[in-house]
mmCIF file of C-alpha atoms in Angstrom:
data_model
loop_
_atom_site.group_PDB
_atom_site.id
_atom_site.type_symbol
_atom_site.label_atom_id
_atom_site.label_comp_id
_atom_site.label_asym_id
_atom_site.label_seq_id
_atom_site.Cartn_x
_atom_site.Cartn_y
_atom_site.Cartn_z
ATOM 1 C CA MET A 14 93.855 -78.641 145.089
ATOM 2 C CA SER A 15 94.394 -75.442 143.152
ATOM 3 C CA SER A 16 97.620 -73.494 142.238
ATOM 4 C CA ILE A 17 96.786 -69.853 141.525
ATOM 5 C CA TYR A 18 99.168 -66.956 140.852
ATOM 6 C CA THR A 19 98.804 -64.353 143.388
ATOM 7 C CA TYR A 20 99.854 -60.755 143.331
ATOM 8 C CA GLU A 21 100.013 -58.789 146.751
ATOM 9 C CA ASP A 22 100.512 -55.159 147.757
ATOM 10 C CA LYS A 23 98.972 -52.635 149.442
ATOM 11 C CA VAL A 24 97.545 -48.953 148.862
ATOM 12 C CA HIS A 25 100.207 -46.433 148.371
ATOM 13 C CA PRO A 26 99.429 -42.719 149.286
ATOM 14 C CA SER A 27 99.844 -41.849 145.607
ATOM 15 C CA TRP A 28 97.046 -44.104 144.651
ATOM 16 C CA ILE A 29 94.487 -41.928 146.692
ATOM 17 C CA ASP A 30 92.305 -39.663 145.005
ATOM 18 C CA HIS A 31 89.984 -36.825 146.188
ATOM 19 C CA ASN A 32 87.224 -39.421 147.543
ATOM 20 C CA HIS A 33 89.867 -40.472 149.792
ATOM 21 C CA HIS A 34 90.215 -43.831 148.330
ATOM 22 C CA LEU A 35 91.994 -45.943 145.779
ATOM 23 C CA HIS A 36 91.698 -44.142 142.332
ATOM 24 C CA ASP A 37 89.388 -45.784 139.769
ATOM 25 C CA ALA A 38 92.475 -45.884 137.124
ATOM 26 C CA GLN A 39 94.610 -47.171 139.691
ATOM 27 C CA TYR A 40 92.661 -50.532 139.887
ATOM 28 C CA PHE A 41 93.700 -51.124 136.175
ATOM 29 C CA SER A 42 97.263 -50.404 136.828
ATOM 30 C CA ILE A 43 97.181 -52.927 139.527
ATOM 31 C CA PHE A 44 95.568 -55.505 137.526
ATOM 32 C CA SER A 45 97.878 -54.836 134.770
ATOM 33 C CA ASP A 46 100.765 -55.319 137.029
ATOM 34 C CA ALA A 47 99.329 -58.636 138.531
ATOM 35 C CA VAL A 48 99.408 -59.864 134.679
ATOM 36 C CA VAL A 49 102.858 -58.660 134.268
ATOM 37 C CA GLY A 50 103.753 -60.678 137.120
ATOM 38 C CA PHE A 51 101.784 -63.633 136.225
ATOM 39 C CA PHE A 52 103.612 -63.889 132.928
ATOM 40 C CA ALA A 53 106.909 -63.340 134.484
ATOM 41 C CA SER A 54 106.145 -66.268 136.577
ATOM 42 C CA LEU A 55 105.840 -68.282 133.444
ATOM 43 C CA GLY A 56 109.339 -66.950 132.408
ATOM 44 C CA PHE A 57 107.726 -64.447 129.811
ATOM 45 C CA SER A 58 109.019 -61.578 131.723
ATOM 46 C CA ILE A 59 109.708 -58.084 130.457
ATOM 47 C CA ASP A 60 113.324 -58.577 129.821
ATOM 48 C CA TYR A 61 112.709 -61.906 127.909
ATOM 49 C CA ARG A 62 110.301 -60.085 125.624
ATOM 50 C CA GLN A 63 112.617 -57.299 124.916
ATOM 51 C CA ASN A 64 115.306 -59.908 123.907
ATOM 52 C CA HIS A 65 113.141 -61.886 121.699
ATOM 53 C CA ASP A 66 111.056 -59.403 119.690
ATOM 54 C CA THR A 67 107.797 -60.567 121.125
ATOM 55 C CA THR A 68 105.526 -58.908 123.369
ATOM 56 C CA ILE A 69 101.711 -58.627 124.469
ATOM 57 C CA PHE A 70 99.124 -55.975 123.781
ATOM 58 C CA ASN A 71 95.860 -55.565 125.670
ATOM 59 C CA LEU A 72 92.807 -55.757 123.129
ATOM 60 C CA GLU A 73 89.975 -55.251 125.683
ATOM 61 C CA ALA A 74 89.426 -54.767 129.314
ATOM 62 C CA HIS A 75 86.635 -54.873 131.417
ATOM 63 C CA ILE A 76 86.516 -53.706 135.274
ATOM 64 C CA THR A 77 83.584 -53.956 137.960
ATOM 65 C CA PHE A 78 84.197 -52.011 141.534
ATOM 66 C CA LEU A 79 82.883 -53.807 144.038
ATOM 67 C CA LYS A 80 84.085 -52.071 147.395
ATOM 68 C CA GLU A 81 86.268 -49.085 148.357
ATOM 69 C CA MET A 82 89.811 -49.523 148.960
ATOM 70 C CA VAL A 83 91.458 -46.985 151.543
ATOM 71 C CA LEU A 84 95.028 -46.138 152.153
ATOM 72 C CA ASP A 85 97.586 -48.875 153.403
ATOM 73 C CA GLU A 86 94.775 -51.614 152.990
ATOM 74 C CA SER A 87 96.616 -54.540 151.460
ATOM 75 C CA PHE A 88 95.142 -56.895 148.936
ATOM 76 C CA LYS A 89 95.826 -59.811 146.808
ATOM 77 C CA VAL A 90 94.838 -60.339 143.274
ATOM 78 C CA ASP A 91 94.177 -63.851 142.129
ATOM 79 C CA VAL A 92 94.712 -64.718 138.434
ATOM 80 C CA TYR A 93 92.623 -67.149 136.433
ATOM 81 C CA VAL A 94 93.090 -68.090 132.953
ATOM 82 C CA TYR A 95 89.392 -68.134 131.435
ATOM 83 C CA ASP A 96 90.431 -69.071 127.937
ATOM 84 C CA PHE A 97 93.474 -69.211 125.434
ATOM 85 C CA ASP A 98 94.782 -70.127 122.366
ATOM 86 C CA HIS A 99 98.238 -69.970 120.528
ATOM 87 C CA LYS A 100 97.805 -66.011 120.116
ATOM 88 C CA ARG A 101 95.571 -64.956 122.858
ATOM 89 C CA VAL A 102 95.133 -65.255 126.595
ATOM 90 C CA HIS A 103 91.469 -64.313 128.283
ATOM 91 C CA PHE A 104 92.164 -63.607 131.867
ATOM 92 C CA PHE A 105 89.837 -63.132 134.811
ATOM 93 C CA LEU A 106 91.352 -61.412 138.110
ATOM 94 C CA LYS A 107 89.803 -60.891 141.354
ATOM 95 C CA MET A 108 91.033 -58.425 143.931
ATOM 96 C CA PHE A 109 90.269 -59.108 147.680
ATOM 97 C CA ASN A 110 90.941 -56.808 150.664
ATOM 98 C CA GLN A 111 92.809 -57.917 153.813
ATOM 99 C CA GLU A 112 89.108 -59.113 155.151
ATOM 100 C CA GLY A 113 89.019 -61.491 152.182
ATOM 101 C CA VAL A 114 85.939 -59.483 150.765
ATOM 102 C CA GLN A 115 85.984 -58.984 146.931
ATOM 103 C CA THR A 116 86.630 -55.396 145.827
ATOM 104 C CA ALA A 117 86.977 -55.598 142.496
ATOM 105 C CA ALA A 118 86.961 -58.002 139.057
ATOM 106 C CA TYR A 119 88.868 -57.429 135.998
ATOM 107 C CA GLU A 120 88.611 -59.284 132.902
ATOM 108 C CA VAL A 121 91.024 -58.615 129.971
ATOM 109 C CA ILE A 122 91.932 -60.107 126.533
ATOM 110 C CA MET A 123 95.833 -60.013 125.470
ATOM 111 C CA MET A 124 97.531 -60.762 122.269
ATOM 112 C CA CYS A 125 100.819 -61.897 121.455
ATOM 113 C CA ILE A 126 102.603 -59.421 119.405
ATOM 114 C CA ASN A 127 105.646 -59.413 117.095
ATOM 115 C CA ASN A 128 107.529 -56.337 118.240
ATOM 116 C CA LYS A 129 109.201 -55.614 115.161
ATOM 117 C CA GLU A 130 106.107 -56.112 112.765
ATOM 118 C CA ARG A 131 103.668 -54.766 115.503
ATOM 119 C CA ARG A 132 101.531 -57.567 114.291
ATOM 120 C CA SER A 133 100.013 -60.629 115.875
ATOM 121 C CA ALA A 134 102.055 -63.582 116.717
ATOM 122 C CA GLU A 135 102.134 -66.753 118.336
ATOM 123 C CA PHE A 136 103.190 -67.128 121.758
ATOM 124 C CA PRO A 137 106.755 -68.853 122.041
ATOM 125 C CA GLU A 138 106.115 -72.555 122.396
ATOM 126 C CA PHE A 139 107.312 -72.695 126.203
ATOM 127 C CA VAL A 140 104.741 -69.640 127.092
ATOM 128 C CA TYR A 141 101.841 -71.336 125.228
ATOM 129 C CA GLU A 142 102.745 -74.624 127.207
ATOM 130 C CA ASN A 143 103.206 -73.046 130.381
ATOM 131 C CA ILE A 144 99.719 -71.148 130.029
ATOM 132 C CA GLU A 145 98.215 -74.416 129.250
ATOM 133 C CA LYS A 146 99.924 -76.094 132.360
ATOM 134 C CA TYR A 147 98.543 -73.262 134.328
ATOM 135 C CA TYR A 148 95.153 -73.697 133.098
ATOM 136 C CA LYS A 149 94.859 -77.200 134.052
ATOM 137 C CA GLU A 150 96.248 -76.824 137.392
ATOM 138 C CA GLN A 151 94.494 -73.626 138.475
ATOM 139 C CA GLY A 152 91.395 -75.725 139.471
ATOM 140 C CA ASP A 153 87.634 -75.488 138.789
ATOM 141 C CA PHE A 154 86.974 -72.011 137.612
ATOM 142 C CA GLU A 155 83.440 -70.978 138.694
ATOM 143 C CA ILE A 156 82.239 -68.575 136.216
ATOM 144 C CA PRO A 157 81.753 -65.219 137.997
ATOM 145 C CA LYS A 158 78.540 -63.138 137.327
ATOM 146 C CA GLN A 159 80.885 -60.067 136.514
ATOM 147 C CA LEU A 160 82.276 -62.024 133.409
ATOM 148 C CA GLY A 161 80.861 -60.756 130.176
ATOM 149 C CA HIS A 162 78.713 -58.545 132.040
ATOM 150 C CA GLN A 163 77.171 -55.779 129.824
ATOM 151 C CA ILE A 164 77.204 -52.277 131.537
ATOM 152 C CA GLY A 165 73.945 -50.537 131.537
ATOM 153 C CA ILE A 166 71.264 -48.815 133.955
ATOM 154 C CA ARG A 167 68.775 -51.428 134.943
ATOM 155 C CA ARG A 168 65.335 -50.098 135.532
ATOM 156 C CA LYS A 169 62.371 -51.586 137.185
ATOM 157 C CA LYS A 170 59.724 -52.805 134.983
ATOM 158 C CA MET B 25 74.247 -29.657 115.069
ATOM 159 C CA SER B 26 76.105 -31.067 117.880
ATOM 160 C CA SER B 27 77.855 -29.794 121.063
ATOM 161 C CA ILE B 28 80.339 -32.394 122.569
ATOM 162 C CA TYR B 29 82.704 -31.965 125.441
ATOM 163 C CA THR B 30 86.024 -33.035 124.192
ATOM 164 C CA TYR B 31 89.088 -33.307 126.493
ATOM 165 C CA GLU B 32 92.588 -32.820 124.832
ATOM 166 C CA ASP B 33 95.960 -33.709 125.751
ATOM 167 C CA LYS B 34 99.238 -35.466 124.251
ATOM 168 C CA VAL B 35 101.081 -38.629 125.278
ATOM 169 C CA HIS B 36 103.465 -37.580 128.185
ATOM 170 C CA PRO B 37 107.041 -39.212 128.639
ATOM 171 C CA SER B 38 105.934 -40.991 131.862
ATOM 172 C CA TRP B 39 103.012 -42.672 130.325
ATOM 173 C CA ILE B 40 105.265 -44.865 128.012
ATOM 174 C CA ASP B 41 105.667 -48.357 128.874
ATOM 175 C CA HIS B 42 108.344 -51.001 127.960
ATOM 176 C CA ASN B 43 106.309 -51.382 124.446
ATOM 177 C CA HIS B 44 107.352 -47.892 123.821
ATOM 178 C CA HIS B 45 103.418 -47.039 123.503
ATOM 179 C CA LEU B 46 100.898 -45.447 125.870
ATOM 180 C CA HIS B 47 100.730 -47.919 128.808
ATOM 181 C CA ASP B 48 97.273 -49.561 128.927
ATOM 182 C CA ALA B 49 96.333 -48.344 132.334
ATOM 183 C CA GLN B 50 97.174 -44.943 131.243
ATOM 184 C CA TYR B 51 94.269 -45.043 128.882
ATOM 185 C CA PHE B 52 91.716 -45.427 131.855
ATOM 186 C CA SER B 53 93.567 -42.513 133.597
ATOM 187 C CA ILE B 54 92.871 -40.285 130.701
ATOM 188 C CA PHE B 55 89.153 -41.482 130.413
ATOM 189 C CA SER B 56 88.771 -40.646 134.123
ATOM 190 C CA ASP B 57 90.299 -37.321 133.658
ATOM 191 C CA ALA B 58 88.000 -36.606 130.551
ATOM 192 C CA VAL B 59 85.042 -37.555 132.766
ATOM 193 C CA VAL B 60 86.150 -35.289 135.611
ATOM 194 C CA GLY B 61 86.441 -32.508 132.931
ATOM 195 C CA PHE B 62 83.137 -33.238 131.712
ATOM 196 C CA PHE B 63 81.440 -32.949 135.019
ATOM 197 C CA ALA B 64 83.452 -29.899 135.839
ATOM 198 C CA SER B 65 82.164 -28.229 132.528
ATOM 199 C CA LEU B 66 78.672 -28.780 134.197
ATOM 200 C CA GLY B 67 79.591 -27.196 137.337
ATOM 201 C CA PHE B 68 79.868 -30.568 139.018
ATOM 202 C CA SER B 69 83.634 -30.108 139.870
ATOM 203 C CA ILE B 70 85.863 -31.610 142.354
ATOM 204 C CA ASP B 71 85.558 -28.627 144.640
ATOM 205 C CA TYR B 72 81.859 -28.511 144.263
ATOM 206 C CA ARG B 73 81.608 -32.161 145.416
ATOM 207 C CA GLN B 74 83.911 -31.749 148.211
ATOM 208 C CA ASN B 75 82.004 -28.728 149.493
ATOM 209 C CA HIS B 76 78.493 -30.359 149.536
ATOM 210 C CA ASP B 77 79.051 -34.006 150.529
ATOM 211 C CA THR B 78 78.360 -35.379 147.078
ATOM 212 C CA THR B 79 80.644 -37.237 144.832
ATOM 213 C CA ILE B 80 80.513 -39.857 142.048
ATOM 214 C CA PHE B 81 81.925 -43.572 141.941
ATOM 215 C CA ASN B 82 82.720 -45.748 139.286
ATOM 216 C CA LEU B 83 80.549 -49.051 139.195
ATOM 217 C CA GLU B 84 82.014 -50.625 136.085
ATOM 218 C CA ALA B 85 84.122 -49.734 133.025
ATOM 219 C CA HIS B 86 85.080 -51.341 129.577
ATOM 220 C CA ILE B 87 87.630 -50.431 127.391
ATOM 221 C CA THR B 88 88.632 -51.514 123.710
ATOM 222 C CA PHE B 89 92.154 -50.483 122.366
ATOM 223 C CA LEU B 90 92.065 -49.978 118.855
ATOM 224 C CA LYS B 91 95.572 -48.568 118.019
ATOM 225 C CA GLU B 92 98.703 -47.771 119.726
ATOM 226 C CA MET B 93 99.653 -44.256 120.935
ATOM 227 C CA VAL B 94 103.261 -43.020 120.879
ATOM 228 C CA LEU B 95 105.198 -40.351 122.731
ATOM 229 C CA ASP B 96 104.158 -36.697 122.497
ATOM 230 C CA GLU B 97 101.116 -37.675 120.206
ATOM 231 C CA SER B 98 98.174 -35.494 120.803
ATOM 232 C CA PHE B 99 94.748 -36.911 121.265
ATOM 233 C CA LYS B 100 91.169 -35.561 121.902
ATOM 234 C CA VAL B 101 88.364 -37.781 123.687
ATOM 235 C CA ASP B 102 84.847 -37.038 122.722
ATOM 236 C CA VAL B 103 82.223 -37.548 125.719
ATOM 237 C CA TYR B 104 78.822 -39.000 125.112
ATOM 238 C CA VAL B 105 76.290 -39.686 127.413
ATOM 239 C CA TYR B 106 74.549 -42.849 126.661
ATOM 240 C CA ASP B 107 71.956 -42.973 129.308
ATOM 241 C CA PHE B 108 71.154 -41.728 132.501
ATOM 242 C CA ASP B 109 68.744 -41.214 135.418
ATOM 243 C CA HIS B 110 68.400 -39.595 138.816
ATOM 244 C CA LYS B 111 71.432 -41.383 140.261
ATOM 245 C CA ARG B 112 73.519 -42.827 137.571
ATOM 246 C CA VAL B 113 74.974 -41.790 134.139
ATOM 247 C CA HIS B 114 76.276 -44.258 131.353
ATOM 248 C CA PHE B 115 78.805 -42.605 129.337
ATOM 249 C CA PHE B 116 80.635 -43.669 125.974
ATOM 250 C CA LEU B 117 83.893 -42.016 125.308
ATOM 251 C CA LYS B 118 85.946 -42.221 122.012
ATOM 252 C CA MET B 119 89.706 -41.326 121.965
ATOM 253 C CA PHE B 120 91.181 -40.229 118.284
ATOM 254 C CA ASN B 121 94.578 -39.557 117.447
ATOM 255 C CA GLN B 122 95.971 -36.537 115.481
ATOM 256 C CA GLU B 123 95.066 -37.859 112.354
ATOM 257 C CA GLY B 124 91.549 -38.351 113.520
ATOM 258 C CA VAL B 125 91.787 -42.182 113.862
ATOM 259 C CA GLN B 126 89.910 -43.618 116.737
ATOM 260 C CA THR B 127 92.598 -45.383 119.126
ATOM 261 C CA ALA B 128 90.145 -46.349 122.056
ATOM 262 C CA ALA B 129 86.762 -46.641 123.333
ATOM 263 C CA TYR B 130 85.591 -46.515 126.766
ATOM 264 C CA GLU B 131 82.394 -47.066 128.525
ATOM 265 C CA VAL B 132 81.677 -46.360 132.060
ATOM 266 C CA ILE B 133 78.696 -46.407 134.446
ATOM 267 C CA MET B 134 78.853 -43.981 137.386
ATOM 268 C CA MET B 135 76.817 -43.299 140.351
ATOM 269 C CA CYS B 136 76.130 -40.204 142.563
ATOM 270 C CA ILE B 137 77.207 -40.870 146.054
ATOM 271 C CA ASN B 138 76.648 -39.206 149.424
ATOM 272 C CA ASN B 139 80.018 -38.665 150.533
ATOM 273 C CA LYS B 140 79.286 -39.127 154.423
ATOM 274 C CA GLU B 141 77.119 -42.190 154.123
ATOM 275 C CA ARG B 142 79.020 -43.632 151.101
ATOM 276 C CA ARG B 143 75.671 -44.520 149.829
ATOM 277 C CA SER B 144 74.051 -43.834 146.430
ATOM 278 C CA ALA B 145 72.088 -40.492 146.227
ATOM 279 C CA GLU B 146 70.281 -38.365 143.701
ATOM 280 C CA PHE B 147 72.356 -36.151 141.753
ATOM 281 C CA PRO B 148 72.051 -32.412 142.745
ATOM 282 C CA GLU B 149 68.969 -31.176 140.630
ATOM 283 C CA PHE B 150 71.247 -28.576 138.453
ATOM 284 C CA VAL B 151 73.493 -31.535 137.756
ATOM 285 C CA TYR B 152 70.713 -33.655 136.522
ATOM 286 C CA GLU B 153 69.423 -30.962 134.532
ATOM 287 C CA ASN B 154 72.868 -30.297 132.728
ATOM 288 C CA ILE B 155 73.289 -33.995 131.968
ATOM 289 C CA GLU B 156 69.766 -33.903 130.545
ATOM 290 C CA LYS B 157 70.355 -30.883 128.508
ATOM 291 C CA TYR B 158 74.085 -32.250 127.473
ATOM 292 C CA TYR B 159 72.315 -35.634 126.212
ATOM 293 C CA LYS B 160 69.669 -33.646 124.390
ATOM 294 C CA GLU B 161 72.396 -31.490 122.688
ATOM 295 C CA GLN B 162 75.060 -33.930 121.890
ATOM 296 C CA GLY B 163 73.216 -34.833 118.803
ATOM 297 C CA ASP B 164 72.659 -38.153 117.199
ATOM 298 C CA PHE B 165 74.410 -40.781 118.980
ATOM 299 C CA GLU B 166 75.217 -43.917 116.708
ATOM 300 C CA ILE B 167 75.817 -46.840 118.790
ATOM 301 C CA PRO B 168 79.361 -48.073 118.402
ATOM 302 C CA LYS B 169 80.055 -51.731 118.031
ATOM 303 C CA GLN B 170 82.419 -51.496 121.152
ATOM 304 C CA LEU B 171 79.508 -50.708 123.297
ATOM 305 C CA GLY B 172 78.358 -53.631 125.394
ATOM 306 C CA HIS B 173 80.703 -55.919 123.726
ATOM 307 C CA GLN B 174 81.471 -59.126 125.187
ATOM 308 C CA ILE B 175 85.104 -60.226 125.735
ATOM 309 C CA GLY B 176 86.347 -63.504 124.397
ATOM 310 C CA ILE B 177 88.154 -65.426 121.909
ATOM 311 C CA ARG B 178 86.543 -65.659 118.553
ATOM 312 C CA ARG B 179 87.001 -69.130 116.816
ATOM 313 C CA LYS B 180 86.461 -70.107 113.085
ATOM 314 C CA LYS B 181 83.746 -72.515 112.988
#
């Protein structure tokens, strides 16, 4: 049994680059929107954040491009919480095309921020509890080989 | 003596998110544009690529967010070639604000692609030679701590 937050959309015309496929930077935008949707599903929406002087910043992100995505192709993004504490969440997201083939992997660490002081803060208690609940209910998390992968040119020995 | 390709711009209104700063995905878009500019400076422009059935794809990218960027703030991005072979380039890019403070670091590996077959290919000879020339002339490259950094929540022991 698992309960995964899934974000769905399709590849829009304005997202296509000169290679006639989804522009590289647009993958980040999609993953970023998926995380916004995930937090909103926990009650930590943009509206909530703006009314409570609390928000989240990205600290570091890593993407692996696995397969091209073309115009109108629909996709889904599954969101996994890999790790978390009272101030930070380490996410792992997987993008799949309509055939169920994984097209990208994304890893990001985010930090809760006091919006006025622009400094790190603890998540509101209900947000922390909801992250914890999600983490417990998401099911087994098989560590993907993209997670923590170091970028580099591999050479034959 | 060093000769670094530098990409310059400022933070446009449409790039600002609900946190009143440069949207996280927009950093990727800026770095992506900087790489397009870098390749164009070597003669490997979008026009050239479209006329010669050769292009480049991103394989993997990693960003570290170091400091917020706000509306109208001007910035520059310095492009370093960390490694390369006949099919791939491993870039490291640094973004600085107008005070010269580094605001982000970006690492990406790109592969030359035969546009018709959608398979890896060797760079056109002049492109490879220009990458090699750039690599030799960019000056000493001090390995930044963000390069190859593994994302994770660090805990006190």
